[in-house]
Coordinates of C-alpha atoms in Angstrom, one line a residue:
X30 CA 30.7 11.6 -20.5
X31 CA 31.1 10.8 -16.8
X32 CA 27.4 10.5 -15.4
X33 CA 28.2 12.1 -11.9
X34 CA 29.7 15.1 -13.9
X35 CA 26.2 15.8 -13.7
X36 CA 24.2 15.9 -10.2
X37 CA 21.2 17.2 -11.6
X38 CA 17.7 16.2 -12.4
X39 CA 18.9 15.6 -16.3
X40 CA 21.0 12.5 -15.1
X41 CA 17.8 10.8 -13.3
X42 CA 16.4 9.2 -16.9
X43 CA 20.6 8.2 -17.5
X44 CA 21.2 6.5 -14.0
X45 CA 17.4 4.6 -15.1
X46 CA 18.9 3.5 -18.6
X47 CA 21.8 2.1 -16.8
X48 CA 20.3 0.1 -14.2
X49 CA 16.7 -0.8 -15.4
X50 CA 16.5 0.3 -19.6
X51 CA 13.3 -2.0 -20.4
X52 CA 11.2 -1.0 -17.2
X53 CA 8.4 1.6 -18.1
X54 CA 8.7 5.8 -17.5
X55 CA 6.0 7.4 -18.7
X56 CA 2.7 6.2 -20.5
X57 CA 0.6 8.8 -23.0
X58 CA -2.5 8.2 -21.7
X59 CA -3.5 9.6 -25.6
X60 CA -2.8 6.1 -27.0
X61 CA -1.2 4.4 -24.6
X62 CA 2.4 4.6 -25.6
X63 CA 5.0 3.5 -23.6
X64 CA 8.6 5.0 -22.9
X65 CA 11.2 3.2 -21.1
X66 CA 13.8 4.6 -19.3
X67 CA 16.0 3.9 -22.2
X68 CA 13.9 5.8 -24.5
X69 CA 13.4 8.4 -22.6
X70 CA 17.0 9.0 -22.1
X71 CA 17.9 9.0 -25.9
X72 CA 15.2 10.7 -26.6
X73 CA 16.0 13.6 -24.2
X74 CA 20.0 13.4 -25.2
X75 CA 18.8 14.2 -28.6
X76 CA 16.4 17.0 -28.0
X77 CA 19.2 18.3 -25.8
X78 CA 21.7 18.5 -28.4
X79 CA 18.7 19.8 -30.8
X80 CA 18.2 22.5 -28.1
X81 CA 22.3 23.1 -27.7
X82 CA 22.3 24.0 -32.0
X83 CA 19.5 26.8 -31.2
X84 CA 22.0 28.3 -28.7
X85 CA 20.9 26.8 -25.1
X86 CA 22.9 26.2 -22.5
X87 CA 23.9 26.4 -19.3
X88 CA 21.2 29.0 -17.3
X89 CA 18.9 30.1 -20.7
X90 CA 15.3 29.7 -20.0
X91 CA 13.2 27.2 -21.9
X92 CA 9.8 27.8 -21.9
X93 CA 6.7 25.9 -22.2
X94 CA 3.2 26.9 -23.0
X95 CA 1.8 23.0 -23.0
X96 CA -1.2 20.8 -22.1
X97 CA 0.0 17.9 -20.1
X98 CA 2.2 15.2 -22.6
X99 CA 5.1 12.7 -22.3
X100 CA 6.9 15.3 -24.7
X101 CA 6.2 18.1 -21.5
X102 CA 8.4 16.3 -19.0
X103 CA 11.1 15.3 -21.9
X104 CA 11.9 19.1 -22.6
X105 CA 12.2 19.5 -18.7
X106 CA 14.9 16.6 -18.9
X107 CA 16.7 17.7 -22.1
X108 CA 16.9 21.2 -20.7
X109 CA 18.0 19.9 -17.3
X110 CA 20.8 18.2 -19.2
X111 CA 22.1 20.8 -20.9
X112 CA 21.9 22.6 -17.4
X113 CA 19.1 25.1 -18.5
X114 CA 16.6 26.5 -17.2
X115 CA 12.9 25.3 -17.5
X116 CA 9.8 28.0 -17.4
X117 CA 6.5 26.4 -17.1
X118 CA 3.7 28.4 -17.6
X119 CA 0.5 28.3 -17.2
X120 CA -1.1 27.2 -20.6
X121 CA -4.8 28.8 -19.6
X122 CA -3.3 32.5 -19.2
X123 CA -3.7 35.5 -21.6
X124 CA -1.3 36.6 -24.0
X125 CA -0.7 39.9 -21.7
X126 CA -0.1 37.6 -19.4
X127 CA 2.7 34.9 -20.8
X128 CA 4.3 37.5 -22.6
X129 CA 4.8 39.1 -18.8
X130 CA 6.6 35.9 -18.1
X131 CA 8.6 35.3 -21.3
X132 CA 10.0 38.5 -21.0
X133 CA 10.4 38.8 -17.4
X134 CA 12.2 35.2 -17.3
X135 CA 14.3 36.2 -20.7
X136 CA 13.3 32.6 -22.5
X137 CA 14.6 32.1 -25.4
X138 CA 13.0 28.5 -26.6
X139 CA 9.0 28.7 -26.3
X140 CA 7.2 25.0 -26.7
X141 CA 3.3 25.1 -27.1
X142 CA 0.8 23.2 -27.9
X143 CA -2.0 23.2 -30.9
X144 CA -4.1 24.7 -28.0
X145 CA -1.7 27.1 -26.9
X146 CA -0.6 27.9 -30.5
X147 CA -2.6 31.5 -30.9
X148 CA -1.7 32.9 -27.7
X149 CA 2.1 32.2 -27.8
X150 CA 2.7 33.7 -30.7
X151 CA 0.9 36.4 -29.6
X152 CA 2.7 36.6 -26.3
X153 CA 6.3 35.9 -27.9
X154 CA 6.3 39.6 -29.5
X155 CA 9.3 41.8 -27.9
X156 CA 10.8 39.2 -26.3
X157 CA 14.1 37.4 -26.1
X158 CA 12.2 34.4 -27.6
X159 CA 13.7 33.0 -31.3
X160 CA 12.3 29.7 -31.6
X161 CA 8.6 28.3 -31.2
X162 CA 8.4 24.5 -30.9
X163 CA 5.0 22.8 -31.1
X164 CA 4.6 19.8 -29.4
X165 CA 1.8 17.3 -31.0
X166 CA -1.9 17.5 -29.4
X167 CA -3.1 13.9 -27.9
X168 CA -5.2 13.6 -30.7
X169 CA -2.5 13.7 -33.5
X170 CA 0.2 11.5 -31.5
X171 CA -3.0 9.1 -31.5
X172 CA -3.3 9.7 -35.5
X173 CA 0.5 9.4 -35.8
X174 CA 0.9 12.8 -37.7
X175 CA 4.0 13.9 -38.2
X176 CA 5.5 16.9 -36.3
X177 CA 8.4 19.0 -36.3
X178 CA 9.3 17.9 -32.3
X179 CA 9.3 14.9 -33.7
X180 CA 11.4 15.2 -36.7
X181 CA 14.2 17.4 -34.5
X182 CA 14.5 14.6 -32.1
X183 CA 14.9 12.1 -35.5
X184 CA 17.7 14.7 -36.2
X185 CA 19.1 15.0 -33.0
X186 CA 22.5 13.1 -31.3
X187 CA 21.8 10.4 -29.2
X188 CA 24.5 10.8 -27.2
X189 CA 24.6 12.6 -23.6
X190 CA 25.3 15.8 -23.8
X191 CA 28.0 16.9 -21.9
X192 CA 27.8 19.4 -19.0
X193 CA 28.6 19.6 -15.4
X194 CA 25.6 20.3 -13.4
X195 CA 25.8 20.7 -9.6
X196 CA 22.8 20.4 -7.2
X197 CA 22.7 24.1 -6.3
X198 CA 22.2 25.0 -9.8
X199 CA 18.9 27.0 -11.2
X200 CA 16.7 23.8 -12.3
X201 CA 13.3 25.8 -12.9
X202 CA 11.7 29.2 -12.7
X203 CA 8.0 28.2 -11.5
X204 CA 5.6 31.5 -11.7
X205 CA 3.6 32.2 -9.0
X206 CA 0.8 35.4 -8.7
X207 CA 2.4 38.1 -7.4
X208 CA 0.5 40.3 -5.0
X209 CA 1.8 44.1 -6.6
X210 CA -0.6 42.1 -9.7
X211 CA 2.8 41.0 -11.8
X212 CA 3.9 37.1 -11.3
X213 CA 6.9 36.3 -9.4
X214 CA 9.7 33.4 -10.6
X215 CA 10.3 31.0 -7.7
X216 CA 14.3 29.5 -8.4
X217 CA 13.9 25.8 -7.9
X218 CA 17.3 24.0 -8.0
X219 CA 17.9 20.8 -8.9
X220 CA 18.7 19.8 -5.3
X221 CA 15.2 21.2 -3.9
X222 CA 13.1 18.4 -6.8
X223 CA 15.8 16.3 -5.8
X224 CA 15.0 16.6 -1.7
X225 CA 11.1 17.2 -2.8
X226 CA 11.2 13.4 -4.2
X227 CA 12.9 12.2 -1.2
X228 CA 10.2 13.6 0.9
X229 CA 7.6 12.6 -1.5
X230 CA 9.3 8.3 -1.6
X231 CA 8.1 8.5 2.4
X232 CA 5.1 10.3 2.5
X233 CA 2.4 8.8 3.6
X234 CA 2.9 5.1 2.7
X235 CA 5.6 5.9 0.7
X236 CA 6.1 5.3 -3.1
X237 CA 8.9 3.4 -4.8
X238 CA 9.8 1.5 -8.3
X239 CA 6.8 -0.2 -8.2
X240 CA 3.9 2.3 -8.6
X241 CA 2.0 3.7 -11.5
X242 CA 1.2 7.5 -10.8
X243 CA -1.4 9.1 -12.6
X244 CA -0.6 12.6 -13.8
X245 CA -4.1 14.5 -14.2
X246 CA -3.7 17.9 -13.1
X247 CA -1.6 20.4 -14.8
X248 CA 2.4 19.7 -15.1
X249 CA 3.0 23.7 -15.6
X250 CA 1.8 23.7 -11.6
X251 CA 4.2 22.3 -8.9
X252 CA 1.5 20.1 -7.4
X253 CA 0.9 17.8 -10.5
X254 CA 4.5 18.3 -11.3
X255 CA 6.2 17.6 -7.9
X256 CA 4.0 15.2 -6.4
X257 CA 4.3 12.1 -7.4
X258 CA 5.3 12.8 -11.2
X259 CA 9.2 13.8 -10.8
X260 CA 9.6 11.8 -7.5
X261 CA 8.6 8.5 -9.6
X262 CA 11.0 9.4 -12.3
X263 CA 13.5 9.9 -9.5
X264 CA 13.1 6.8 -8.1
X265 CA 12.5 4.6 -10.8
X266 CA 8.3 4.3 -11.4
X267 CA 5.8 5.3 -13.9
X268 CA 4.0 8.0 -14.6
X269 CA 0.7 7.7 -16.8
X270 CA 0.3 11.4 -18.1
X271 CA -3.7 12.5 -18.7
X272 CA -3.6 15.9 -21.5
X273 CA -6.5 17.1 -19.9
X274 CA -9.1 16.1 -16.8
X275 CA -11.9 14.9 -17.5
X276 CA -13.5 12.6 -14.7
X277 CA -13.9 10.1 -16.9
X278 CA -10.4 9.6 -18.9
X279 CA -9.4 9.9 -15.5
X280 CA -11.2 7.0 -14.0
X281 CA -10.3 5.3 -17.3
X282 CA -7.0 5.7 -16.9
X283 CA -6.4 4.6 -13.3
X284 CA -8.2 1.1 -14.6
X285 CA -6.7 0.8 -17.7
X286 CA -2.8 1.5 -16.2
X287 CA -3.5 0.2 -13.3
X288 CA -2.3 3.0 -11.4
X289 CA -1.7 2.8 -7.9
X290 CA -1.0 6.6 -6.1
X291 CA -2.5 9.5 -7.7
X292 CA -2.6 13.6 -6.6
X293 CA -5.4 15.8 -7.5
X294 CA -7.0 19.3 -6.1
X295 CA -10.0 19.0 -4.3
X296 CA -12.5 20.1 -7.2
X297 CA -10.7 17.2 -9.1
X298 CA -11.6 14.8 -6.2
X299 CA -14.7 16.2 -6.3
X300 CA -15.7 15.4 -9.8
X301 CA -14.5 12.0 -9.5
X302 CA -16.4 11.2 -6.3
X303 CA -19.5 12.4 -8.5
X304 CA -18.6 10.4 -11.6
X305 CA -17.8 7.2 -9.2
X306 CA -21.7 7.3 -8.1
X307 CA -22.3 6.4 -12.0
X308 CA -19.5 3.8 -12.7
X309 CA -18.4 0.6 -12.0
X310 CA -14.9 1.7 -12.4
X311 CA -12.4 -1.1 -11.0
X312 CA -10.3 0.9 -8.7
X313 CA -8.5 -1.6 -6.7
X314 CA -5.1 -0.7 -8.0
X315 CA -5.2 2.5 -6.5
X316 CA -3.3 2.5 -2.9
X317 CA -4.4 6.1 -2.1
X318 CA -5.1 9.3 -3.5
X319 CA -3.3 12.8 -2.1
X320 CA -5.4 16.0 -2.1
X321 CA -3.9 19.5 -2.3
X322 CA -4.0 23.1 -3.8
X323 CA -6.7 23.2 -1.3
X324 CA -8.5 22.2 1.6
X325 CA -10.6 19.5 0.7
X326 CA -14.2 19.2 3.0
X327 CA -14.3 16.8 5.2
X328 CA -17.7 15.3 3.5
X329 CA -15.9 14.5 0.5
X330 CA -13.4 12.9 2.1
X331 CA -15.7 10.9 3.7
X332 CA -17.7 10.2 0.3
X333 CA -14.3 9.1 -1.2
X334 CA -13.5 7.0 1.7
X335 CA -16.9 4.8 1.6
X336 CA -16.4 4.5 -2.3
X337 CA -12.9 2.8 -0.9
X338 CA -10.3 5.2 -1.8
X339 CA -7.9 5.8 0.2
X340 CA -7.5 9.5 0.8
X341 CA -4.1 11.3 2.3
X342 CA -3.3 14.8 2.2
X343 CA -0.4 17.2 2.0
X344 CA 0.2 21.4 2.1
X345 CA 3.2 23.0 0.3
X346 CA 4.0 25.3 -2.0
X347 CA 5.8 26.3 -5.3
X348 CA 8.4 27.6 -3.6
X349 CA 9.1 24.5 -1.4
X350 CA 8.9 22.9 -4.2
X351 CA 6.2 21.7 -3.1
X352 CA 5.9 18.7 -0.1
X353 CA 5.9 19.9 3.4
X354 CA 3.5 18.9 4.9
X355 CA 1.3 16.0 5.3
X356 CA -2.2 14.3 6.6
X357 CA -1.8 10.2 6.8
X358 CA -5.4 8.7 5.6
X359 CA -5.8 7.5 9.5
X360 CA -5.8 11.4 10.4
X361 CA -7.5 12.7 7.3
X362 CA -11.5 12.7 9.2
X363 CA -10.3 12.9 12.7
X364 CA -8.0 15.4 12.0
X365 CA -9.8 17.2 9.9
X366 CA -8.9 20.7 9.5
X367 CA -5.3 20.0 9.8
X368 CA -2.2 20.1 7.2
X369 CA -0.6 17.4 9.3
X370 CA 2.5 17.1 9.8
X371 CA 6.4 18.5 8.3
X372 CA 7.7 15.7 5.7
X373 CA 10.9 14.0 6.3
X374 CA 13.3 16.5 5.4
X375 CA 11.6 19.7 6.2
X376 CA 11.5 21.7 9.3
X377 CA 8.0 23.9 10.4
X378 CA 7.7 26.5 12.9
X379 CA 4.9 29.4 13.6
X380 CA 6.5 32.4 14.1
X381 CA 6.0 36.3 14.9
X382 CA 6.8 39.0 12.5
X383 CA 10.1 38.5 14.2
X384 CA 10.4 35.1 13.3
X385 CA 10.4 33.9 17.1
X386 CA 8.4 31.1 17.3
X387 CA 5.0 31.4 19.0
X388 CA 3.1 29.0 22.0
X389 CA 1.5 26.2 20.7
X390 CA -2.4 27.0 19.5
X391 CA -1.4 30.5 18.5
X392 CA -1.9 31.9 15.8
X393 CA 1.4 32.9 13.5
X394 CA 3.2 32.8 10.7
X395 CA 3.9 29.7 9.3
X396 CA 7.9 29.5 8.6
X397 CA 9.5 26.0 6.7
X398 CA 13.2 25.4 6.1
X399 CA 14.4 22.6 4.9
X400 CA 16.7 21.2 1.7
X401 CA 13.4 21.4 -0.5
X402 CA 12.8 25.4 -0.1
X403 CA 13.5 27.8 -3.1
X404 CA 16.5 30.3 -3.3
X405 CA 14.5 33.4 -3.6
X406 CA 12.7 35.1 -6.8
X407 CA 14.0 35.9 -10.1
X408 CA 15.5 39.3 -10.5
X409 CA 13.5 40.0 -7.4
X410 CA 16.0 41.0 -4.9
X411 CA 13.7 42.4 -2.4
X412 CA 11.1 40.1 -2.6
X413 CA 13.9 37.4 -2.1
X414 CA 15.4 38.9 1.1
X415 CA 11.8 39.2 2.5
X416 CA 10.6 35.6 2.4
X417 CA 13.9 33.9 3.5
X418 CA 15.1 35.1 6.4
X419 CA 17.6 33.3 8.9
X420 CA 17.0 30.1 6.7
X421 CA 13.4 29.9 7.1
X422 CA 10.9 31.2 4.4
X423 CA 8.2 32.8 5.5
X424 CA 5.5 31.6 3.7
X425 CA 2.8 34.5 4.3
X426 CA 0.5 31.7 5.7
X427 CA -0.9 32.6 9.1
X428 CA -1.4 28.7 11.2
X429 CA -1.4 27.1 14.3
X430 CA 0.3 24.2 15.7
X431 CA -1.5 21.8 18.5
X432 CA 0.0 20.1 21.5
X433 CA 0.0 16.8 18.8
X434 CA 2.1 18.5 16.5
X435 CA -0.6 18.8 13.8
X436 CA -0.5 22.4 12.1
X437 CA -3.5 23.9 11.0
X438 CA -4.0 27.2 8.5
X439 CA -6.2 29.8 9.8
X440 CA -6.0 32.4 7.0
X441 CA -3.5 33.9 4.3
X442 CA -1.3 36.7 5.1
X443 CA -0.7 37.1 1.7
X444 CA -4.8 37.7 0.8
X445 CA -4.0 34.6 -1.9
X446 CA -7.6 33.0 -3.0
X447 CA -7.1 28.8 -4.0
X448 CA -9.5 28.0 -6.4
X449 CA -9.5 25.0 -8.4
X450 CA -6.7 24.1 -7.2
X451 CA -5.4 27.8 -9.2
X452 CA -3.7 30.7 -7.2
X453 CA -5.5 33.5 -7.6
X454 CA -4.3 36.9 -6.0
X455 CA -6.9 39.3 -5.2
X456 CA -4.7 42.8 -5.9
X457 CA -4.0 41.2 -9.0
X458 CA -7.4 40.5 -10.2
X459 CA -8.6 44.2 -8.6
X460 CA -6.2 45.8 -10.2
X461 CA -7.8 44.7 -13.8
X462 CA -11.3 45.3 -12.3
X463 CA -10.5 49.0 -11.4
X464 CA -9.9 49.9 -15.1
X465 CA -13.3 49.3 -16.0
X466 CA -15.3 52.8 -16.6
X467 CA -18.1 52.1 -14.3
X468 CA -15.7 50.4 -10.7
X469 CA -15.3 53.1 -8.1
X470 CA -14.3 50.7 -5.3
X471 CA -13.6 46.9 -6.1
X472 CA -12.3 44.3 -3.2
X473 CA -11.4 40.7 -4.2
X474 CA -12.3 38.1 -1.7
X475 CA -12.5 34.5 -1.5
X476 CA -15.8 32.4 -0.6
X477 CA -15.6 28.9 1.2
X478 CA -17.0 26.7 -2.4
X479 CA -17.8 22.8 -1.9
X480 CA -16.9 22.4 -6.0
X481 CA -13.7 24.9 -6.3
X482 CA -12.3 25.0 -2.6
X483 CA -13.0 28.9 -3.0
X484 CA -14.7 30.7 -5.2
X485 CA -13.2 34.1 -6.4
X486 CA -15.7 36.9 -5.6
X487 CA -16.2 40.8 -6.4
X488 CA -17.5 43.3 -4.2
X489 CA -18.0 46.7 -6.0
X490 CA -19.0 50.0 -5.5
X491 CA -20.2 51.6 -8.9
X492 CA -19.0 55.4 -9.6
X493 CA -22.0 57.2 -9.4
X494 CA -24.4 57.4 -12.5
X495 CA -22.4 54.4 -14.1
X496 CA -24.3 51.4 -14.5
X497 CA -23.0 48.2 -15.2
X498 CA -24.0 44.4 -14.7
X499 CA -22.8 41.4 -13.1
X500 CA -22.9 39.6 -16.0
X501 CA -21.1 42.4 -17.9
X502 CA -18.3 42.6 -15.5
X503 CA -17.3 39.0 -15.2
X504 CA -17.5 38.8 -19.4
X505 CA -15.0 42.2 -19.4
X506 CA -13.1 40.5 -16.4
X507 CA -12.5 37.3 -18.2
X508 CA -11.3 39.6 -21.8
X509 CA -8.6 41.0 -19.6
X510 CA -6.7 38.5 -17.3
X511 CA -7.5 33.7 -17.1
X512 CA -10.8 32.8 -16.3
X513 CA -9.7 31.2 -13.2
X514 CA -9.1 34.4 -12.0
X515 CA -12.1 36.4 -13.0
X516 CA -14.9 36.3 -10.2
X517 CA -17.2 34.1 -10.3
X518 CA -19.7 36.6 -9.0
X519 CA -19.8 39.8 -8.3
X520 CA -21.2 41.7 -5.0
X521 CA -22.8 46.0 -5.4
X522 CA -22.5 47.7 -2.8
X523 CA -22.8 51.6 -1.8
X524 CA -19.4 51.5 -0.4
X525 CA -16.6 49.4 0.9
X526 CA -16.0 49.1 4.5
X527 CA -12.6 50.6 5.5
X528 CA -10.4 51.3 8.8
X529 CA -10.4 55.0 9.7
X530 CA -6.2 54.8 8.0
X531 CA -8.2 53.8 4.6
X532 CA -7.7 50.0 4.5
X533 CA -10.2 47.7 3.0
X534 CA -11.7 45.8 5.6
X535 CA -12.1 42.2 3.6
X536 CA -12.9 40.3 7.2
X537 CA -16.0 42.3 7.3
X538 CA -17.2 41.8 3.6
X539 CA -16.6 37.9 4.2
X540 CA -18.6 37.9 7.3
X541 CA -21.8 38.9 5.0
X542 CA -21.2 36.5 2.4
X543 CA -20.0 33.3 5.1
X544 CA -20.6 32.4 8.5
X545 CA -17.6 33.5 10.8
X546 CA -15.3 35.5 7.9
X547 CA -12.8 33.2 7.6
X548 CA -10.5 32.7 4.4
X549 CA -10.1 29.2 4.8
X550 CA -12.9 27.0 5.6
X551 CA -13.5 23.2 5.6

């Protein structure tokens, strides 16, 4: 096969093999394994053709219901290379919940994980999905227990698989909340990861052949996935992958590998920072850590800076797949507050609901364009022609932009809660909380958390002569829909304040439980 038949992400590990096959891709922070660039492009030719005999091709969805492995970003490759589409899905939802997506997204190849195992084939029932593929837990790769992954790849043709791939091709479907309560597929081409690394190789102090990424977060988010972890395999690094976060393996990790950039959300950071007060961990490999998901307080930036790491961060979203913008470390404390600046390749504006853009310091909505941004939502016309507009999406995030050129975001538009590093969507998680017997009135908000970034919240107005608990709501809350979405705690009141045409006012309700009612705080 000509290589440059195919000018898609799949070809990345190929164009590797060619020029460097000995230098290190990915490390399984399990047990330490290594995976050349040679290795990982046989091993992804033969789970491609593996994946071609079950019927996948060009534009059929592969999903994957995973903890974070080597194996996680080798299905990505293999699909890519048959020209297919990856789904990656959130491995802490509910069966309701992937089933949603498996159907919605038509995937016909699931891949799980021992951890996953219960809830997939409890999700995969009437949908398009034929095959179930478990991929081997850390512990058992450790163990060197055999598998079936394993043995298809054994099985599989090491040859490339042939197909022609161009850049504006569907690469990914990457599910984000949706606020009419159902999840929305973002269409991520291979040109936008292939821009999104660009951006990501200059960002701050830029990253090249050279560096050992660490992987911690989850891969089935665009944050672990597209900061640092793709953009390495673009350009020719490593990428040390963690199954799960724990402060600890992660601090372990970054001495062991020697890793040298790493991304985390802020209650990540947060943990670490903690865990760094009671180890001697030797973290002088590390050129600097990038924070996102979240705003991360200024006082843990400052407690990560005097413990001498070096701390950048960056704003985007799934559907810009995700870098757009970025704080250097010399701006993070004196800028604090601030998103920073637009990466390389991407273009910012705040806008009115016209899309004209507004005087500097007011407040708008925040509009990106640039060779990065998603072509619209699966099978979700509407929604599509609503968020890109004249070549700009229109993120739903209301900012400002300074006289410096430093954006800043003041609240959401779209009433989306961050927690964890987690999108959480507060119609969808009212919307659960209004089928219980006892809710009358429920309003979702977010509350400014030093741990979580924001903490999801209920305020609810019982129906008279029901009687029901905090404690009992959060339990039934977390029965119905991922705890990450479930409210951490839960507000009574007699009623819920409203505007005389019947709307919720949410400003108010924050204003009781914070200082000045805002949804995004440092």
């Amino acid at each position: 096969m000509d290589r440059y038949t195919d000018q898609g992400i799949g070809n990345w590990p190929t164009i590797h093999r060619v020029r460097h096959p000995h230098r290190v891709a990915l490390i399984d922070a399990a047990n330490g394994a290594e995976l050349t660039f040679e290795d990982l492009d046989l091993r992804t030719n033969a789970l491609a053709d593996v994946l071609r005999g079950m019927g996948i091709g060009k534009g059929d969805r592969v999903a994957l219901v995973t903890l974070n492995s080597p194996q996680m970003l080798e299905v990505i490759f293999a699909v890519a290379k048959l020209g297919g589409v990856a789904v990656p899905i959130n491995c802490r939802l509910q069966a309701p919940e992937v089933q949603y997506i498996l159907g919605d997204s038509g995937a016909r190849v699931v891949f799980s994980s021992p951890q996953t195992a219960t809830v997939v084939a409890a999700a995969v029932d009437g949908t398009d999905v034929a095959e179930i593929i478990e991929i081997p837990s850390g512990e058992q790769r450790t163990a060197g227990e055999p598998s079936r992954y394993e043995e298809l790849i054994t099985g599989g043709d090491t040859e490339r698989a042939e197909a022609d791939v161009a850049p504006d091709d569907l690469a990914m479907l990457m599910y984000t909340s949706g606020t009419t309560g159902f999840p929305k597929g973002a269409m991520l081409t291979h040109a936008n990861h292939h821009w999104n690394a660009i951006n990501n190789l200059v960002a701050v102090e830029g990253v090249g052949p050279r560096d050992i990424s660490l992987a911690g977060a989850p891969l089935f988010h665009i944050g672990a996935l597209g900061i640092f972890s793709l953009p390495l395999l673009y350009g020719g690094g490593t990428t040390v992958v963690l199954e799960t976060f724990t402060p600890d393996a992660w601090l372990a990790a970054v001495e062991r590998h020697r890793v040298t950039v790493a991304f985390a959300v802020p209650a990540m950071w947060a943990a670490i920072d903690a865990a760094l007060a009671e180890s001697e961990t030797d973290l002088s490999s590390l050129r600097f850590g990038l924070c996102g998901g979240a705003p991360c307080p200024v006082v843990l930036i400052e407690s990560l800076t005097r413990r001498g790491v070096r701390f950048a961060e960056g704003f985007g979203l799934t559907e810009t797949a995700p870098i757009a913008c970025v704080l250097d470390i010399e701006d993070t404390v004196r800028f604090a507050g601030s998103v920073g600046k637009p990466a390389l390749h991407v273009d910012l504006k705040v806008a009115d609901a016209q899309g004209a853009e507004v005087p500097r310091g007011t407040i708008g909505e925040l509009l990106v364009r640039g060779p990065n941004v998603f072509v619209g939502y699966w099978n979700k016309p509407e929604a599509s022609a609503e968020a890109l507009r004249d070549g700009w999406f229109f993120t739903g995030d209301l900012a400002t932009c300074d006289d410096a050129g430093y954006y800043r975001i003041v609240d959401r538009k779209k009433d989306m809660i961050v927690s964890g590093g987690e999108n959480v969507y507060a119609s969808e998680v009212e919307q659960v909380m209004h089928r219980h017997p006892a809710v009358g009135e429920v309003a979702v908000i977010g509350i400014p958390d030093d741990k979580w970034g924001e903490s999801v919240t209920a305020v609810v107005a019982v129906k008279p002569d029901a009687e029901v608990s905090e404690a009992d709501l959060i339990t039934w809350t977390r029965e119905q829909i991922a705890h990450f979405k479930s409210p951490r705690a839960v507000h009574f009141v007699d009623a819920l304040p409203r505007t005389a045409t019947g709307k919720i006012l949410k400003r108010d309700l924050r204003k009781r439980w914070t200082e000045d009612g805002s949804a995004v705080q440092r």
